[in-house]
CSV table of C-alpha atoms in Angstrom, one decimal:
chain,number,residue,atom,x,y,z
A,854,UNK,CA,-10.8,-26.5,3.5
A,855,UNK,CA,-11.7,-23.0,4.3
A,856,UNK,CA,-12.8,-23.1,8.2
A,857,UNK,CA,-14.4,-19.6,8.5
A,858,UNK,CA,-18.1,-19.2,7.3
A,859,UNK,CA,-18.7,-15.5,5.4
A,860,UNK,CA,-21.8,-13.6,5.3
A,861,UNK,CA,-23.7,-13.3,2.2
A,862,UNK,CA,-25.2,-9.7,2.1
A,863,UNK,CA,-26.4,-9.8,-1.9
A,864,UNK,CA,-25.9,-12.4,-5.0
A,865,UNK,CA,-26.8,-12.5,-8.1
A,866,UNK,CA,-25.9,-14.6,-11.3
A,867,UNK,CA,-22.4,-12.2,-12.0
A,868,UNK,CA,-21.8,-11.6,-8.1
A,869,UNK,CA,-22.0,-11.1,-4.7
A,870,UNK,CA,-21.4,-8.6,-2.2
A,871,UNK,CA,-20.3,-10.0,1.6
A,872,UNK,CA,-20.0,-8.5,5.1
A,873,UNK,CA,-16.2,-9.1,5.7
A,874,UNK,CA,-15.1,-10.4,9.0
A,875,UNK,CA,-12.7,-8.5,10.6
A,876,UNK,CA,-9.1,-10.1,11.1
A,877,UNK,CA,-9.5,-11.2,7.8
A,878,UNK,CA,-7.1,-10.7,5.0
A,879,UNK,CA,-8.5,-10.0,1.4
A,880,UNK,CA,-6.3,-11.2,-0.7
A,881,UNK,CA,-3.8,-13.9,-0.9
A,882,UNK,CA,-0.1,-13.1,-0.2
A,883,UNK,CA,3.6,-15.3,-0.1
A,884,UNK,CA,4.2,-13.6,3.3
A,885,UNK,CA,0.3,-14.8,4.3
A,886,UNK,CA,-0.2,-17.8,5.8
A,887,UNK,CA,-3.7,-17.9,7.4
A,888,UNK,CA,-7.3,-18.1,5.6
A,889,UNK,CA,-8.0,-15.4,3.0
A,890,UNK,CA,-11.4,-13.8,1.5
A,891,UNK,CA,-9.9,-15.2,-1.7
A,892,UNK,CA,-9.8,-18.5,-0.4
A,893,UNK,CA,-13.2,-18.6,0.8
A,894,UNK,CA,-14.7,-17.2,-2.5
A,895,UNK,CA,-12.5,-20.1,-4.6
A,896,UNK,CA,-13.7,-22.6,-2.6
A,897,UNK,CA,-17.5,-20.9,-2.7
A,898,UNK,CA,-17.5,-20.8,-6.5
A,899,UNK,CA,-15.3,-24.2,-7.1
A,900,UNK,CA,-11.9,-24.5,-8.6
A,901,UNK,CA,-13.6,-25.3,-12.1
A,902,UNK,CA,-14.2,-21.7,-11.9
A,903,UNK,CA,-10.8,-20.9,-12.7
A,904,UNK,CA,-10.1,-22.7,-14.9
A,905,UNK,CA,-9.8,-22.1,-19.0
A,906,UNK,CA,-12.8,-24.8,-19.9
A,907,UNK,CA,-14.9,-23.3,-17.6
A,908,UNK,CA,-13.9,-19.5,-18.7
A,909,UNK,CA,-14.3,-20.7,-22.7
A,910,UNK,CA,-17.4,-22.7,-22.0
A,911,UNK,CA,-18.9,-19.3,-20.4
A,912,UNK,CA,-18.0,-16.7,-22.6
A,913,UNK,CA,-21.1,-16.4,-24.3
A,914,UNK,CA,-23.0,-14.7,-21.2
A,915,UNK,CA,-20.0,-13.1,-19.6
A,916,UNK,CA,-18.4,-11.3,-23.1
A,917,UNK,CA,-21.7,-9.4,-22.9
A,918,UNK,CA,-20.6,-8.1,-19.6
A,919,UNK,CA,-17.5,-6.4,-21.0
A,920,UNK,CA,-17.4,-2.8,-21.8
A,921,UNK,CA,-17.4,-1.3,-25.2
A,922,UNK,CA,-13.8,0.8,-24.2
A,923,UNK,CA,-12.4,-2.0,-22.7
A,924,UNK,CA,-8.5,-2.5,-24.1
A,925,UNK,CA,-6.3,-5.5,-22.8
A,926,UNK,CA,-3.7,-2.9,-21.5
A,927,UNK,CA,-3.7,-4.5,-18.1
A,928,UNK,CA,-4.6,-8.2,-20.1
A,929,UNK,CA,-7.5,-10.1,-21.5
A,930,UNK,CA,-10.2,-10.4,-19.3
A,931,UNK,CA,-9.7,-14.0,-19.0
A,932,UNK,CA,-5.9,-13.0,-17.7
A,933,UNK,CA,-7.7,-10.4,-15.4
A,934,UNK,CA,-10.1,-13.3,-14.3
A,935,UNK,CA,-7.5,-16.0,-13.1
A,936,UNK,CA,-5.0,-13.3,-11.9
A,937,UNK,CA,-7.7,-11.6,-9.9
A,938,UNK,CA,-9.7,-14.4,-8.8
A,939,UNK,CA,-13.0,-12.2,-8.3
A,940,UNK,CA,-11.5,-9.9,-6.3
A,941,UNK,CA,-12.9,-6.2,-7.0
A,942,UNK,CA,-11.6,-4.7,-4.4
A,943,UNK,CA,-10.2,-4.6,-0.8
A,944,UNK,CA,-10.8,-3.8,2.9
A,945,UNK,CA,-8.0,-3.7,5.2
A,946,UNK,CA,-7.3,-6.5,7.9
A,947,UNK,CA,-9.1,-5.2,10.9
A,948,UNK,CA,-11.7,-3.7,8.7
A,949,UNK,CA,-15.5,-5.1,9.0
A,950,UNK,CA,-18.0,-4.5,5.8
A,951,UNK,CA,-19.2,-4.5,2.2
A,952,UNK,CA,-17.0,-6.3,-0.1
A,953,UNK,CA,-17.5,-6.7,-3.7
A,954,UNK,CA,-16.5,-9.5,-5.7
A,955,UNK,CA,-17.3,-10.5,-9.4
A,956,UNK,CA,-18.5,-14.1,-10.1
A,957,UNK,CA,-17.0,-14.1,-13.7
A,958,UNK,CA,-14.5,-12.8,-15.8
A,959,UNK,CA,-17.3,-10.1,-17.6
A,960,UNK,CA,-18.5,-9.2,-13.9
A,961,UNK,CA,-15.1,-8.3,-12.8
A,962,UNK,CA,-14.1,-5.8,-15.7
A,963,UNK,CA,-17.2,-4.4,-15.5
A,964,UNK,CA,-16.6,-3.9,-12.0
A,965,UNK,CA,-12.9,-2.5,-11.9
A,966,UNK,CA,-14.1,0.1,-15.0
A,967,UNK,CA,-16.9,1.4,-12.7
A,968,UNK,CA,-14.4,1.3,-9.8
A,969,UNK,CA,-12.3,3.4,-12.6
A,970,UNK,CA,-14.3,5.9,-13.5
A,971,UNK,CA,-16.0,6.9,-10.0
A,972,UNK,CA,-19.4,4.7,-10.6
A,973,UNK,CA,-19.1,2.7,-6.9
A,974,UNK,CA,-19.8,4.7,-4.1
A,975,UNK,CA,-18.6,3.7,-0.7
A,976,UNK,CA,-19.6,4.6,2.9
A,977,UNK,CA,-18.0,3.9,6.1
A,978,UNK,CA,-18.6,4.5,9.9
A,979,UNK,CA,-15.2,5.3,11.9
A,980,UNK,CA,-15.4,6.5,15.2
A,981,UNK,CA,-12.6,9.0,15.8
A,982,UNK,CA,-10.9,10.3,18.8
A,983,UNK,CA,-11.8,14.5,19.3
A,984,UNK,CA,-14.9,16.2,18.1
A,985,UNK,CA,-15.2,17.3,14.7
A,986,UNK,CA,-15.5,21.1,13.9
A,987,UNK,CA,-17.4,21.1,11.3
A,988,UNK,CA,-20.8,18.7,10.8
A,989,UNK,CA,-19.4,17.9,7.2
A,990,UNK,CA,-15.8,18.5,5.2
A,991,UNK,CA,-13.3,17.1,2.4
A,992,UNK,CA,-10.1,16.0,2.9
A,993,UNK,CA,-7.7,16.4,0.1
A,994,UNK,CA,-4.5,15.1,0.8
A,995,UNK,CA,-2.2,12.8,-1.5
A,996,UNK,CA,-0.5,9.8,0.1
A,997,UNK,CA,2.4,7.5,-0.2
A,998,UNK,CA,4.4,5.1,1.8
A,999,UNK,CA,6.1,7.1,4.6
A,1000,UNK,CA,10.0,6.4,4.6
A,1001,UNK,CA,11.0,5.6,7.9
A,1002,UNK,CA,8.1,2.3,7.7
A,1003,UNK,CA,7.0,0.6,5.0
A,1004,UNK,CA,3.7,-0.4,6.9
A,1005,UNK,CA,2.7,3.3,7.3
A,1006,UNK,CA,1.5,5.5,5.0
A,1007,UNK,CA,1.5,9.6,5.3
A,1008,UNK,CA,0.7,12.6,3.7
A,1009,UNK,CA,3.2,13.0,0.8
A,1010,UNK,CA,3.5,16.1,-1.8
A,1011,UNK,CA,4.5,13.5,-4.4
A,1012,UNK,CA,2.3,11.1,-3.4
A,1013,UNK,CA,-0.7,9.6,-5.0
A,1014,UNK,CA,-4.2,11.9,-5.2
A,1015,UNK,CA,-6.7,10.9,-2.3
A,1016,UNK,CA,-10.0,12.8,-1.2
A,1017,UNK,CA,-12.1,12.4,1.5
A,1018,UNK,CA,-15.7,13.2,2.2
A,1019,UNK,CA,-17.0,13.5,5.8
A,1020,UNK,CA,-20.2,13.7,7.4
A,1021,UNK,CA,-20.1,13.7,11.6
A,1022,UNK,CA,-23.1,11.6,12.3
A,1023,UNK,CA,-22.8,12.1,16.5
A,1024,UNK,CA,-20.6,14.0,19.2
A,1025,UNK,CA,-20.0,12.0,22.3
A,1026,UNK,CA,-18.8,13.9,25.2
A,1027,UNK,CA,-18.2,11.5,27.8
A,1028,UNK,CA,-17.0,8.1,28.2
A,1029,UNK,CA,-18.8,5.4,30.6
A,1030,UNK,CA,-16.3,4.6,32.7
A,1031,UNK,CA,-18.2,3.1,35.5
A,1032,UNK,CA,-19.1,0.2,32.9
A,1033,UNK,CA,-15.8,0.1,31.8
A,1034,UNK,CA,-14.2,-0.2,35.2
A,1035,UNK,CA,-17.1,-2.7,36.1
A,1036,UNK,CA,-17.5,-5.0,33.7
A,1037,UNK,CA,-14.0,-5.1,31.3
A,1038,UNK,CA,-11.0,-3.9,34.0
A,1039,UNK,CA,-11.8,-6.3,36.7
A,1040,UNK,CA,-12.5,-9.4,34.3
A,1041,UNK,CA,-9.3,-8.8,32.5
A,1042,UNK,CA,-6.8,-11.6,33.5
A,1043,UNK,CA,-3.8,-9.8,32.8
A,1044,UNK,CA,-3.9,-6.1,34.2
A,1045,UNK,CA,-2.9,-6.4,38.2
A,1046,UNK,CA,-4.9,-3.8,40.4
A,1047,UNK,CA,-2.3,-1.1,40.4
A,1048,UNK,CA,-2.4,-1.1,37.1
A,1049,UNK,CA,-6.7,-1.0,37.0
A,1050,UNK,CA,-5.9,1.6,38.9
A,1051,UNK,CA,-3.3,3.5,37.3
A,1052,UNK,CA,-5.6,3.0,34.0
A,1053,UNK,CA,-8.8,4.9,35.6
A,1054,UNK,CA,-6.8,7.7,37.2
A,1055,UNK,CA,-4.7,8.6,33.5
A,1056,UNK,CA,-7.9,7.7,31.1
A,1057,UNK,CA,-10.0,10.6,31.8
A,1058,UNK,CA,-7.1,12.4,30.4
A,1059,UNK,CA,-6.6,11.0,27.7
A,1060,UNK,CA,-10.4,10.7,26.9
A,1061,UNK,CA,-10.9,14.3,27.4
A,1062,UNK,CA,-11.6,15.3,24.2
A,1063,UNK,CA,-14.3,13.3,23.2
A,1064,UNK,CA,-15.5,10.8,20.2
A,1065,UNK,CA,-17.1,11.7,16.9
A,1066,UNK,CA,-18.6,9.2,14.9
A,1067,UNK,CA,-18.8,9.9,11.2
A,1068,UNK,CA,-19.8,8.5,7.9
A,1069,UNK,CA,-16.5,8.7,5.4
A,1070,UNK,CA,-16.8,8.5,1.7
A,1071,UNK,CA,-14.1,8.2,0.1
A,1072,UNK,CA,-13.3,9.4,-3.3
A,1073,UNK,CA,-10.4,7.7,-3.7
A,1074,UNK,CA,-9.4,4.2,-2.9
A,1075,UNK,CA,-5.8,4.5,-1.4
A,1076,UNK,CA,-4.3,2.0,0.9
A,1077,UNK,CA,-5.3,3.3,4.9
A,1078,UNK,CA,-6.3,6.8,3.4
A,1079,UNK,CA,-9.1,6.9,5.7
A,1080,UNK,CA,-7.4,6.4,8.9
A,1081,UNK,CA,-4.4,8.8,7.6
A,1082,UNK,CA,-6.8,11.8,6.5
A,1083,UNK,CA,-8.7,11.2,10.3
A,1084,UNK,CA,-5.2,10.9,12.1
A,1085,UNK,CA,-3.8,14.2,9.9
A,1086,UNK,CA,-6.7,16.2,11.4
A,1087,UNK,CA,-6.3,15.1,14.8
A,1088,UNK,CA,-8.7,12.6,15.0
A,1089,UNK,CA,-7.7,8.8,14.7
A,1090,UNK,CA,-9.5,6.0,14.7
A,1091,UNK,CA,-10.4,4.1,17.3
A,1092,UNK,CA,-8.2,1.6,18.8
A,1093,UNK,CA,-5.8,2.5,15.7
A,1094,UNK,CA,-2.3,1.0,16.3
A,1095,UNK,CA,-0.4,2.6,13.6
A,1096,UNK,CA,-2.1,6.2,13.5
A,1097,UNK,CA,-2.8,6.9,16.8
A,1098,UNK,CA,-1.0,7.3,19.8
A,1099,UNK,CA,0.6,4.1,21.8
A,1100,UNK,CA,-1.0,5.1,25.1
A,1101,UNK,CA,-4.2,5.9,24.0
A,1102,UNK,CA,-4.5,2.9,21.5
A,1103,UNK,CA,-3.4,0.8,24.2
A,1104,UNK,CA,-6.5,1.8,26.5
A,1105,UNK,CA,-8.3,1.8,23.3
A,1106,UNK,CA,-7.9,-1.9,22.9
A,1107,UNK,CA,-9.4,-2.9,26.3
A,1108,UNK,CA,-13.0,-2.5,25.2
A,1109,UNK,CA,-12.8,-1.8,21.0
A,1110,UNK,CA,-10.8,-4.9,19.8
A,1111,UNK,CA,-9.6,-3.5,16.6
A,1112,UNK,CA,-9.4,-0.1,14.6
A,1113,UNK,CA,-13.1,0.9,14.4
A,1114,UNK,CA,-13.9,1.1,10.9
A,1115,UNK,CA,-16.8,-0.8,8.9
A,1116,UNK,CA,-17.6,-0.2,5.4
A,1117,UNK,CA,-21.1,0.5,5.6
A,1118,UNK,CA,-22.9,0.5,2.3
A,1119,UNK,CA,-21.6,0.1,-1.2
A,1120,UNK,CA,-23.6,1.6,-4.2
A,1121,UNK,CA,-23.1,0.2,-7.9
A,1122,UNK,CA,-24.4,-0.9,-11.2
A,1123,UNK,CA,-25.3,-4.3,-11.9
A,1124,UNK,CA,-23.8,-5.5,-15.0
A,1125,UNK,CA,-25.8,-6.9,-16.8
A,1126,UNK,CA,-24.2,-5.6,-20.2
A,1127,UNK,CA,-21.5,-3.4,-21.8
A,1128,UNK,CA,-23.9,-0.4,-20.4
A,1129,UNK,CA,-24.6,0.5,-17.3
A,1130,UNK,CA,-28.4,1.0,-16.1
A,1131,UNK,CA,-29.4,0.0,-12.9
A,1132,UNK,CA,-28.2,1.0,-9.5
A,1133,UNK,CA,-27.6,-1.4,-6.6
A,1134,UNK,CA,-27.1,-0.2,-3.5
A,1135,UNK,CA,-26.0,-3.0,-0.4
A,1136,UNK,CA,-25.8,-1.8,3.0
A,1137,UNK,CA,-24.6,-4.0,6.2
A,1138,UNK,CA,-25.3,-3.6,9.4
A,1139,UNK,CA,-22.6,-2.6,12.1
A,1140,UNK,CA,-21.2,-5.9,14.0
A,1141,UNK,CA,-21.4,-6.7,17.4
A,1142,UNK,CA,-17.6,-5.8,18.7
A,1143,UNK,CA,-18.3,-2.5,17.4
A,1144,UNK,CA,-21.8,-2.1,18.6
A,1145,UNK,CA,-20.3,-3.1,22.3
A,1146,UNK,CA,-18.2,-0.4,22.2
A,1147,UNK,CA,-20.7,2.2,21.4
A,1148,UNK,CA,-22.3,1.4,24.4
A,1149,UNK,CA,-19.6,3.0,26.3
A,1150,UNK,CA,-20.1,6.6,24.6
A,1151,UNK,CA,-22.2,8.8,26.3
């Protein structure tokens, strides 16, 4: 039995749209062991579901759901359905937010062809090391795997298109470091005093710079392309542990306790036939751990 309860944001009859927890992973995996989104949402909707009585028994009010260009290229929308299990799309791990996921085989077509042809708009807030130049920008820089790890992803010539729209929301120029010192360093069990110490004597510098926090929307849905295109300009994310430095996203870490990233608001059409007519736009509030470190920014 799934243990973890999930957030309904919005639901209708063809889906919903929850606030993803964060040290969650999307979908399921051979190499995952631990409770997925996709777990959850099979056990939310039932196993009869996903099943072929249940996806024959339905077709009558999900084939109205289907596009009129839909081709079985990538399969039938029932082989879509059971392969997919709902899922429209993904967050990363550590990521907090909007997710989308389709309720029925018609849903989730519909879905993935608005996904397809730049109909769902997506916002996040990241909170980035460095202040911003420029109040607004575009980042246009394709990405792939990067060679040397697999886990990574990089900037690449021949890599895959991604863009990036930006919008710096606030410019913090100092960091509270008589809360931090107060009320995180000397309750933390594991660092010894010299190392409190050593901690508030090398932060400053490595704070110096400043936070930006900025609404992303991407154009593009590549893996991490967010934190790559804010890392490539100087500016990771937050507590980052692959795109930003091992010092800094070690102090990081002692008061954000993951990458800061939420996917803020996700904008759609409800499908409610082959053609699309009214817009639907969810938005979900920032959580707690990330609103805690805010508090910090000055």
């Amino acid at each position: 039995m799934y243990s973890k309860q999930i957030q309904i944001i919005f639901e209708n009859d063809n889906l919903l749209v929850i606030n993803k927890p964060a040290g969650l992973v999307v979908n399921r995996a051979q190499t995952h062991h631990e409770d997925t989104i996709q777990d959850w949402f099979v056990e939310y909707l039932g196993q009869d579901f996903f099943t072929e009585s249940f996806i024959n028994n339905s077709r009558q009010h999900w084939q109205l759901l289907v596009p009129h260009d839909f081709t079985d290229q990538f399969g039938t929308p029932e082989e879509i359905w059971l392969n997919r299990q709902g899922m429209v799309h993904r967050l990363d791990k550590e990521t907090s937010g909007a997710l989308l996921l389709a309720k029925n085989p018609g849903a989730l077509v519909n879905l993935l062809a608005q996904f397809k042809q730049k109909q769902i708009a997506k916002e996040y807030l990241a909170l980035c090391h460095g202040r911003f130049a420029l109040d607004t920008g575009k980042i246009n820089a394709p990405l792939a795997r990067a060679r040397n790890n697999r886990l990574r992803f990089a900037i690449s010539a021949t890599g895959k298109k991604a863009e990036t729209a930006y919008e710096v929301i606030q410019r913090y120029w100092e960091f509270d470091w008589t809360t931090f010192n107060n009320k995180i360093l000397k309750n933390n069990p594991v660092l010894s005093e010299k190392q409190q110490s050593k901690i508030l004597k090398k932060g400053p510098q490595l704070y110096q710079s400043g936070f930006s926090l900025v609404r992303a929307k991407p154009q593009t849905g590549r893996t991490h392309q967010i934190r790559v295109h804010f890392a490539s300009m100087q500016h990771p994310l937050l507590a980052d542990k692959i795109y930003s430095g091992k010092k800094r996203q070690a102090l990081d870490r002692l008061w954000c306790p993951r990458h800061f990233l939420h996917a803020a608001s996700i904008a759609f059409f409800l499908p409610t036939g082959p053609v699309w007519q009214k817009r639907q736009l969810v938005e979900v509030p920032l959580t707690t751990d990330l609103q805690a470190a805010m508090s910090l920014l000055e």
